[in-house]
């Protein structure tokens, strides 16, 4: 056991060597939509997806991540029609005319509400969408502007969460492929014309409706885009597996798309998996909303969490003034992420801000606090001239602590196999508990501890913190300097 602990101490990843046969995973975990702000629904995809990305890399696989922005479709036609009314100069080629994300956040909801109520507006929006899709240069230029403004804002939100994408592609990327795809599929009989629409029939026993490739108005939808995306990804990146981290409510959509892609011959051996997740609910048990009843925007959510964390730090008074803002941010992000990641992605969970922010219990801040606390023990030990040494004494709880450390390889393997970072998050929580129990049960720096015991304990604790740091790194949780 001492040897195991020593191995973790010297190299925390020594127990988990990289896999022998690395694979390439392409992960699709963005899915935010242009002009609309990101909301908590996109939060699950981002947090689970980024952790899964880090987990796969840690295991030794190669990963490619793609944001797959929702940057095409009716919402843009609506937006363009709205802009034509409120800011016509943006459509008249005035090079000075510009706008911000704040403008878009006003225009888009208005446009979408108008479309619901106003038949004439809806017709204009549909027409504008068709014009855009046909490549109308004025609309294309405006679309590019909208795309740039939105992308900058999205990258800021994602970046703040520690979520990054290797590919910043959107649904628009695939539009030029669609006519060709339809032609090909009709020619070889994979797709058929049905009531004016082009569809792919799926095997009877799957009990799935046919995948709509082109509707009877000649428009392409979500299904066609995802089909073309698979073709593009397999041709260009040729991953072994594509993971779609998307809401469970899209389960049927992905079953249709995956099956259709197989029938089209696009998969060419590439695996495709829907990594489904449940809903985020509020403390009232209903889908999470703001107090006003709207969807909570990610930016506001992070600000609220940070404010609450900051208030806690101001109250506690143990963190230096100059550090407080940064630490509050780290705690807020940890609270949000661990609040997500300790739940099985397939289940729904309640977003309980107060509970997530607590420094005790099963929370991100609790695990951070464990690291900070042991960190300050090490600072004191160093001051006193004590150093970690050979492990000759397991003390009280040392055995459990080492058993927990030794369990990492099994947990990583399980997390990878099930595509569930929650497995690792739960390991991190158990390890934090075992570490705290050990820390509390043994006198470490006190006068009556023997040198041999002290050296053993310090090595054990350092091994624990090193492994915990590795886990937090994968989960995307930072360790504050003070707490
Ligand atoms: N933009 C979509 C939405 O907001 C999610 C996209 C998910 N990824 C995909 N390849 N379909 O619901």
Coordinates of C-alpha atoms and ligand atoms in Angstrom, one line a residue:
X1 CA 0.0 0.0 0.0
X2 CA 2.8 2.3 0.8
X3 CA 4.3 1.7 -2.6
X4 CA 1.0 2.6 -4.3
X5 CA 0.8 5.8 -2.3
X6 CA 4.4 6.6 -3.1
X7 CA 3.8 6.0 -6.8
X8 CA 0.9 8.4 -6.8
X9 CA 3.0 10.9 -4.9
X10 CA 5.9 10.8 -7.3
X11 CA 3.7 10.8 -10.4
X12 CA -0.1 11.1 -10.0
X13 CA -0.8 9.7 -13.4
X14 CA 1.4 6.6 -13.0
X15 CA -1.5 4.4 -12.1
X16 CA -3.3 5.3 -15.3
X17 CA -1.0 4.9 -18.3
X18 CA -2.3 6.1 -21.6
X19 CA -4.3 3.5 -23.5
X20 CA -2.4 1.2 -25.9
X21 CA -4.7 1.8 -28.8
X22 CA -5.6 5.5 -28.9
X23 CA -8.7 6.5 -30.9
X24 CA -9.8 9.8 -32.3
X25 CA -13.0 11.2 -30.8
X26 CA -14.8 14.2 -32.4
X27 CA -16.9 15.8 -29.8
X28 CA -19.9 18.0 -30.6
X29 CA -20.9 19.9 -27.4
X30 CA -21.6 23.5 -28.4
X31 CA -24.9 23.9 -30.2
X32 CA -25.5 27.5 -29.1
X33 CA -27.5 29.5 -31.5
X34 CA -26.5 32.7 -33.3
X35 CA -28.0 35.9 -32.1
X36 CA -29.8 34.2 -29.2
X37 CA -27.9 34.2 -26.0
X38 CA -26.7 30.9 -24.5
X39 CA -29.0 29.6 -21.8
X40 CA -28.7 27.0 -19.1
X41 CA -29.7 24.3 -21.6
X42 CA -26.4 24.8 -23.3
X43 CA -24.6 24.7 -20.0
X44 CA -25.0 21.0 -19.6
X45 CA -23.6 20.3 -23.1
X46 CA -20.7 22.6 -22.5
X47 CA -19.7 21.3 -19.1
X48 CA -20.2 17.6 -19.7
X49 CA -18.7 17.9 -23.2
X50 CA -15.6 19.8 -22.1
X51 CA -15.0 17.3 -19.2
X52 CA -15.5 14.4 -21.5
X53 CA -13.0 15.9 -23.9
X54 CA -10.4 16.2 -21.1
X55 CA -11.2 12.7 -19.8
X56 CA -10.7 11.2 -23.2
X57 CA -7.4 13.0 -23.7
X58 CA -6.3 12.0 -20.2
X59 CA -7.0 8.4 -21.1
X60 CA -4.7 8.8 -24.0
X61 CA -7.1 9.4 -26.9
X62 CA -7.0 12.1 -29.5
X63 CA -9.9 14.5 -29.4
X64 CA -11.3 17.2 -31.8
X65 CA -14.0 19.5 -30.5
X66 CA -16.5 21.3 -32.7
X67 CA -19.0 24.0 -31.5
X68 CA -21.5 23.3 -34.3
X69 CA -23.2 26.6 -33.9
X70 CA -26.8 27.0 -34.8
X71 CA -26.0 29.8 -37.3
X72 CA -28.5 29.1 -40.1
X73 CA -32.2 28.8 -40.4
X74 CA -35.5 30.6 -39.8
X75 CA -34.3 32.6 -36.8
X76 CA -31.9 34.5 -39.1
X77 CA -34.7 35.4 -41.5
X78 CA -36.7 36.7 -38.6
X79 CA -33.8 38.7 -37.4
X80 CA -33.0 40.2 -40.8
X81 CA -36.7 41.2 -41.2
X82 CA -36.6 42.9 -37.8
X83 CA -33.4 44.7 -38.6
X84 CA -34.9 45.9 -41.9
X85 CA -37.6 47.6 -39.8
X86 CA -35.5 49.1 -37.0
X87 CA -32.1 49.6 -38.6
X88 CA -32.6 49.8 -42.4
X89 CA -29.2 51.4 -42.8
X90 CA -27.6 48.0 -41.9
X91 CA -29.1 46.6 -45.1
X92 CA -28.3 49.6 -47.4
X93 CA -24.6 48.9 -47.5
X94 CA -23.6 51.7 -45.1
X95 CA -20.1 50.6 -44.1
X96 CA -20.2 52.6 -40.9
X97 CA -23.4 50.9 -39.6
X98 CA -22.7 48.5 -36.8
X99 CA -24.4 46.9 -33.8
X100 CA -23.7 44.9 -30.7
X101 CA -24.7 41.8 -28.9
X102 CA -27.0 43.9 -26.7
X103 CA -28.9 45.0 -29.9
X104 CA -29.2 41.4 -31.1
X105 CA -30.6 40.4 -27.7
X106 CA -33.4 43.0 -28.1
X107 CA -34.0 42.3 -31.8
X108 CA -34.2 38.6 -31.8
X109 CA -36.9 38.0 -29.1
X110 CA -39.0 40.8 -30.7
X111 CA -38.6 39.2 -34.1
X112 CA -39.5 35.8 -32.8
X113 CA -42.6 37.1 -30.9
X114 CA -43.7 39.1 -34.0
X115 CA -43.4 35.9 -36.1
X116 CA -45.8 34.2 -33.8
X117 CA -48.4 36.9 -33.9
X118 CA -48.1 38.6 -37.3
X119 CA -48.7 36.6 -40.4
X120 CA -47.3 39.2 -42.7
X121 CA -44.1 39.4 -40.7
X122 CA -43.8 35.7 -40.7
X123 CA -44.1 35.6 -44.5
X124 CA -41.4 38.3 -44.8
X125 CA -39.1 36.3 -42.5
X126 CA -39.6 33.1 -44.5
X127 CA -38.8 35.0 -47.6
X128 CA -35.7 36.6 -46.1
X129 CA -34.6 33.1 -45.0
X130 CA -35.0 31.8 -48.5
X131 CA -33.1 34.8 -49.9
X132 CA -30.3 34.3 -47.4
X133 CA -30.1 30.6 -48.3
X134 CA -30.0 31.6 -52.0
X135 CA -27.0 33.7 -51.3
X136 CA -28.4 37.3 -51.5
X137 CA -25.2 39.3 -51.1
X138 CA -26.8 42.0 -48.8
X139 CA -28.2 39.4 -46.5
X140 CA -25.0 37.4 -46.5
X141 CA -23.0 40.4 -45.5
X142 CA -25.4 41.1 -42.6
X143 CA -25.4 37.5 -41.6
X144 CA -21.6 37.6 -41.5
X145 CA -21.8 40.6 -39.2
X146 CA -24.3 38.9 -37.0
X147 CA -22.1 35.8 -36.9
X148 CA -19.0 37.8 -35.9
X149 CA -20.8 39.8 -33.2
X150 CA -22.4 36.6 -31.7
X151 CA -19.3 34.5 -32.0
X152 CA -17.3 37.0 -30.0
X153 CA -19.9 37.0 -27.2
X154 CA -20.3 33.2 -27.2
X155 CA -16.5 32.7 -27.1
X156 CA -16.4 35.0 -24.1
X157 CA -19.1 33.0 -22.2
X158 CA -17.6 29.7 -23.2
X159 CA -14.1 30.8 -22.4
X160 CA -15.1 32.0 -18.9
X161 CA -16.4 28.5 -18.3
X162 CA -13.1 27.0 -19.5
X163 CA -14.9 25.5 -22.6
X164 CA -13.0 25.6 -25.8
X165 CA -13.5 24.3 -29.4
X166 CA -10.9 23.3 -31.9
X167 CA -13.4 23.9 -34.7
X168 CA -15.7 26.9 -34.7
X169 CA -17.9 25.6 -37.4
X170 CA -21.6 26.2 -37.8
X171 CA -24.6 24.7 -39.5
X172 CA -24.0 27.2 -42.3
X173 CA -20.8 25.4 -43.3
X174 CA -22.8 22.4 -44.7
X175 CA -25.5 24.3 -46.7
X176 CA -23.6 24.3 -49.9
X177 CA -23.4 20.5 -49.8
X178 CA -27.1 19.9 -49.5
X179 CA -28.2 20.2 -53.2
X180 CA -25.5 17.7 -54.2
X181 CA -26.4 15.3 -51.4
X182 CA -30.1 15.3 -52.4
X183 CA -29.2 14.7 -56.1
X184 CA -26.9 11.8 -55.3
X185 CA -29.3 10.1 -52.8
X186 CA -32.2 10.4 -55.2
X187 CA -30.1 9.0 -58.0
X188 CA -29.0 5.9 -56.1
X189 CA -32.4 5.4 -54.5
X190 CA -31.3 5.9 -50.9
X191 CA -33.8 8.8 -50.7
X192 CA -37.2 9.1 -52.3
X193 CA -39.7 11.8 -53.1
X194 CA -42.7 11.6 -50.9
X195 CA -45.5 14.1 -51.2
X196 CA -43.1 16.6 -52.7
X197 CA -40.5 16.2 -49.9
X198 CA -37.3 14.2 -50.1
X199 CA -37.0 11.6 -47.3
X200 CA -35.0 8.6 -46.3
X201 CA -37.1 5.7 -45.2
X202 CA -35.6 3.8 -42.2
X203 CA -36.0 0.1 -41.5
X204 CA -39.5 -0.8 -40.3
X205 CA -38.4 -2.6 -37.2
X206 CA -36.8 0.6 -35.9
X207 CA -40.2 2.2 -35.8
X208 CA -38.8 5.6 -36.7
X209 CA -40.4 8.2 -39.0
X210 CA -38.4 8.8 -42.2
X211 CA -35.7 11.4 -42.0
X212 CA -36.7 14.5 -43.8
X213 CA -33.9 15.7 -46.1
X214 CA -35.7 18.4 -48.0
X215 CA -39.2 19.6 -47.3
X216 CA -41.9 20.2 -49.9
X217 CA -41.0 23.9 -50.1
X218 CA -37.5 23.0 -51.1
X219 CA -36.1 24.0 -47.7
X220 CA -33.5 22.0 -45.8
X221 CA -33.8 21.4 -42.1
X222 CA -31.9 20.2 -39.0
X223 CA -31.8 16.6 -40.2
X224 CA -30.2 17.4 -43.6
X225 CA -27.6 19.5 -41.9
X226 CA -26.6 16.8 -39.4
X227 CA -26.4 14.3 -42.2
X228 CA -24.1 16.5 -44.3
X229 CA -22.1 17.2 -41.1
X230 CA -21.4 13.5 -40.7
X231 CA -20.3 13.2 -44.3
X232 CA -18.0 16.2 -43.9
X233 CA -16.5 15.1 -40.6
X234 CA -15.8 11.6 -41.8
X235 CA -14.3 12.9 -45.1
X236 CA -12.1 15.5 -43.4
X237 CA -11.3 14.5 -39.9
X238 CA -12.0 10.8 -40.2
X239 CA -12.6 10.2 -36.4
X240 CA -13.1 6.7 -35.0
X241 CA -16.1 8.0 -33.1
X242 CA -18.3 11.1 -33.0
X243 CA -19.9 12.0 -29.7
X244 CA -22.9 14.3 -29.7
X245 CA -23.4 15.8 -26.3
X246 CA -27.0 17.0 -26.7
X247 CA -30.3 17.1 -24.8
X248 CA -32.1 13.8 -24.4
X249 CA -35.1 15.3 -26.0
X250 CA -33.3 15.0 -29.3
X251 CA -32.9 11.2 -29.0
X252 CA -35.2 10.3 -31.9
X253 CA -33.6 12.9 -34.1
X254 CA -30.1 11.3 -33.6
X255 CA -31.4 7.8 -34.1
X256 CA -32.9 8.9 -37.4
X257 CA -29.7 10.7 -38.5
X258 CA -27.4 7.9 -37.5
X259 CA -29.4 5.3 -39.2
X260 CA -29.8 7.4 -42.3
X261 CA -26.1 8.2 -42.4
X262 CA -25.4 4.4 -42.3
X263 CA -27.8 3.9 -45.2
X264 CA -26.2 6.7 -47.2
X265 CA -22.8 5.0 -46.7
X266 CA -21.4 8.1 -44.9
X267 CA -20.2 6.5 -41.7
X268 CA -17.5 4.3 -43.3
X269 CA -16.8 2.6 -40.0
X270 CA -17.0 5.8 -37.8
X271 CA -19.0 5.2 -34.6
X272 CA -21.7 7.8 -33.8
X273 CA -23.1 8.1 -30.3
X274 CA -25.7 10.4 -28.8
X275 CA -24.4 11.4 -25.3
X276 CA -27.8 12.4 -24.0
X277 CA -28.4 14.5 -20.9
X278 CA -31.5 15.4 -18.9
X279 CA -33.1 18.7 -17.9
X280 CA -31.9 21.3 -15.5
X281 CA -34.7 22.2 -13.1
X282 CA -35.2 25.0 -10.7
X283 CA -35.8 24.4 -7.0
X284 CA -39.5 24.3 -7.8
X285 CA -38.9 21.2 -9.8
X286 CA -39.8 22.9 -13.2
X287 CA -37.3 23.7 -15.9
X288 CA -34.9 26.3 -14.7
X289 CA -36.1 29.9 -15.3
X290 CA -35.3 33.4 -14.0
X291 CA -37.5 35.0 -11.4
X292 CA -39.3 36.8 -14.3
X293 CA -40.0 33.4 -15.9
X294 CA -37.6 33.8 -18.9
X295 CA -34.7 31.5 -19.6
X296 CA -31.7 32.3 -17.5
X297 CA -28.9 33.6 -19.6
X298 CA -25.6 32.0 -19.0
X299 CA -23.8 35.3 -18.4
X300 CA -26.4 36.4 -15.8
X301 CA -26.2 33.0 -14.1
X302 CA -22.4 33.2 -13.7
X303 CA -22.7 36.8 -12.4
X304 CA -25.2 35.8 -9.8
X305 CA -23.2 32.9 -8.7
X306 CA -20.1 35.0 -8.5
X307 CA -21.9 37.7 -6.5
X308 CA -23.0 35.1 -4.0
X309 CA -19.5 33.6 -3.7
X310 CA -18.1 37.1 -3.3
X311 CA -20.5 37.8 -0.4
X312 CA -19.4 34.6 1.3
X313 CA -15.8 35.6 1.0
X314 CA -16.5 39.1 2.3
X315 CA -18.3 37.6 5.3
X316 CA -15.6 35.0 6.0
X317 CA -12.8 37.6 5.8
X318 CA -10.0 35.0 5.4
X319 CA -9.2 35.8 1.8
X320 CA -6.9 38.7 1.0
X321 CA -8.8 41.7 -0.5
X322 CA -6.7 41.7 -3.7
X323 CA -7.5 38.0 -4.3
X324 CA -11.2 38.0 -3.6
X325 CA -12.6 38.8 -7.0
X326 CA -10.5 36.1 -8.7
X327 CA -11.3 33.5 -6.0
X328 CA -15.0 34.3 -6.1
X329 CA -14.9 33.6 -9.8
X330 CA -13.1 30.3 -9.3
X331 CA -15.6 29.2 -6.6
X332 CA -18.6 30.2 -8.7
X333 CA -17.4 28.2 -11.7
X334 CA -16.5 25.2 -9.5
X335 CA -20.0 25.4 -7.9
X336 CA -21.7 25.4 -11.3
X337 CA -19.5 22.7 -12.8
X338 CA -19.5 20.3 -9.9
X339 CA -23.2 20.9 -9.4
X340 CA -23.5 19.5 -12.9
X341 CA -20.8 16.9 -12.9
X342 CA -21.7 15.1 -9.8
X343 CA -25.0 14.1 -11.4
X344 CA -25.4 11.3 -13.8
X345 CA -25.9 13.2 -17.1
X346 CA -28.9 11.1 -18.0
X347 CA -30.9 12.3 -15.0
X348 CA -32.5 15.6 -14.4
X349 CA -31.1 17.7 -11.6
X350 CA -32.1 20.8 -9.6
X351 CA -30.0 23.8 -10.0
X352 CA -29.8 24.9 -6.3
X353 CA -27.5 27.9 -6.2
X354 CA -27.3 28.0 -2.4
X355 CA -26.5 24.3 -2.1
X356 CA -24.0 24.3 -4.9
X357 CA -22.0 27.2 -3.2
X358 CA -21.7 25.6 0.2
X359 CA -18.2 24.9 1.5
X360 CA -19.3 21.6 3.1
X361 CA -21.3 18.7 1.6
X362 CA -21.0 17.3 -1.9
X363 CA -20.0 20.5 -3.7
X364 CA -17.3 22.0 -5.8
X365 CA -16.2 24.5 -3.2
X366 CA -15.9 21.7 -0.6
X367 CA -13.4 19.9 -2.8
X368 CA -11.6 23.2 -3.5
X369 CA -11.5 23.9 0.2
X370 CA -10.0 20.5 0.9
X371 CA -7.1 21.4 -1.4
X372 CA -6.6 24.8 0.0
X373 CA -6.7 23.5 3.5
X374 CA -4.1 20.8 2.9
X375 CA -2.1 23.4 0.9
X376 CA -1.8 25.6 4.0
X377 CA -0.8 22.6 6.1
X378 CA 2.1 22.2 3.7
X379 CA 3.0 25.8 3.9
X380 CA 3.2 25.5 7.7
X381 CA 5.1 22.2 7.5
X382 CA 7.6 23.8 5.2
X383 CA 8.0 26.8 7.6
X384 CA 8.7 24.3 10.4
X385 CA 11.2 22.4 8.3
X386 CA 9.1 19.3 8.0
X387 CA 9.2 17.4 4.7
X388 CA 7.4 14.4 3.3
X389 CA 9.4 11.2 3.6
X390 CA 9.1 7.4 3.5
X391 CA 5.7 5.9 4.3
X392 CA 6.2 3.7 7.3
X393 CA 3.0 4.5 9.2
X394 CA -0.5 4.7 7.7
X395 CA -2.0 6.3 10.8
X396 CA -5.7 6.4 11.2
X397 CA -7.6 6.3 7.9
X398 CA -4.5 6.0 5.8
X399 CA -5.5 2.6 4.6
X400 CA -8.9 3.9 3.3
X401 CA -7.1 6.9 1.7
X402 CA -4.8 4.7 -0.2
X403 CA -7.6 2.3 -1.3
X404 CA -9.3 5.4 -2.7
X405 CA -6.2 6.5 -4.5
X406 CA -5.7 3.0 -6.0
X407 CA -9.2 3.1 -7.3
X408 CA -8.5 5.8 -9.9
X409 CA -7.7 3.5 -12.8
X410 CA -11.0 1.6 -12.5
X411 CA -13.0 4.9 -12.2
X412 CA -11.3 6.4 -15.2
X413 CA -11.9 3.3 -17.3
X414 CA -15.6 3.3 -16.2
X415 CA -16.0 7.0 -16.9
X416 CA -14.5 6.6 -20.4
X417 CA -16.6 3.5 -21.2
X418 CA -19.8 5.1 -20.0
X419 CA -18.9 8.5 -21.4
X420 CA -19.7 9.9 -18.0
X421 CA -17.4 12.5 -16.3
X422 CA -19.7 12.2 -13.3
X423 CA -18.0 8.9 -12.5
X424 CA -14.7 10.8 -12.0
X425 CA -16.4 13.7 -10.2
X426 CA -17.7 11.2 -7.7
X427 CA -14.3 9.7 -7.3
X428 CA -12.9 13.2 -6.6
X429 CA -15.6 13.7 -3.9
X430 CA -14.7 10.4 -2.2
X431 CA -11.0 11.2 -2.3
X432 CA -11.7 14.7 -0.8
X433 CA -13.6 13.0 2.0
X434 CA -10.9 10.4 2.6
X435 CA -8.3 13.1 2.7
X436 CA -10.3 15.2 5.2
X437 CA -11.0 12.3 7.4
X438 CA -7.3 11.4 7.5
X439 CA -6.3 15.0 8.1
X440 CA -8.7 15.2 11.0
X441 CA -7.9 11.8 12.5
X442 CA -4.1 12.3 12.8
X443 CA -1.9 14.7 14.5
X444 CA 0.4 15.8 11.7
X445 CA 2.4 18.9 12.8
X446 CA 1.6 18.7 16.5
X447 CA 4.4 18.2 19.0
X448 CA 3.8 14.6 19.9
X449 CA 3.8 13.1 16.4
X450 CA 7.0 11.1 15.7
X451 CA 9.2 12.1 12.8
X452 CA 8.5 8.8 11.0
X453 CA 4.7 9.3 11.3
X454 CA 4.9 13.0 10.2
X455 CA 6.9 12.1 7.2
X456 CA 4.5 9.3 6.3
X457 CA 1.4 11.5 6.7
X458 CA 2.8 14.4 4.7
X459 CA 3.6 12.1 1.8
X460 CA 0.2 10.5 2.0
X461 CA -1.5 13.9 2.0
X462 CA 0.6 15.1 -0.8
X463 CA -0.2 12.0 -2.9
X464 CA -3.9 12.7 -2.2
X465 CA -3.8 16.3 -3.2
X466 CA -1.8 15.5 -6.4
X467 CA -4.4 13.0 -7.5
X468 CA -7.2 15.3 -6.6
X469 CA -5.6 18.0 -8.6
X470 CA -5.4 15.7 -11.6
X471 CA -9.1 14.9 -11.2
X472 CA -10.1 18.6 -10.8
X473 CA -8.1 19.5 -13.9
X474 CA -10.1 17.0 -16.0
X475 CA -13.3 18.4 -14.5
X476 CA -12.2 21.9 -15.3
X477 CA -12.2 23.1 -11.7
X478 CA -9.4 25.5 -10.5
X479 CA -7.9 25.4 -7.1
X480 CA -7.9 28.9 -5.4
X481 CA -4.9 30.3 -3.7
X482 CA -6.9 31.0 -0.5
X483 CA -10.4 30.3 0.6
Ligands
LIG1 N1 -28.3 24.1 -32.0 C1 -29.0 23.0 -31.4 C2 -30.0 23.5 -30.3 O1 -29.8 24.6 -29.8 C3 -28.1 22.0 -30.9 C4 -27.1 21.3 -31.8 C5 -26.6 20.0 -31.4 N2 -25.7 19.4 -32.2 C6 -26.0 18.8 -33.4 N3 -25.0 18.3 -34.1 N4 -27.2 18.6 -33.8 O2 -30.8 22.8 -29.9

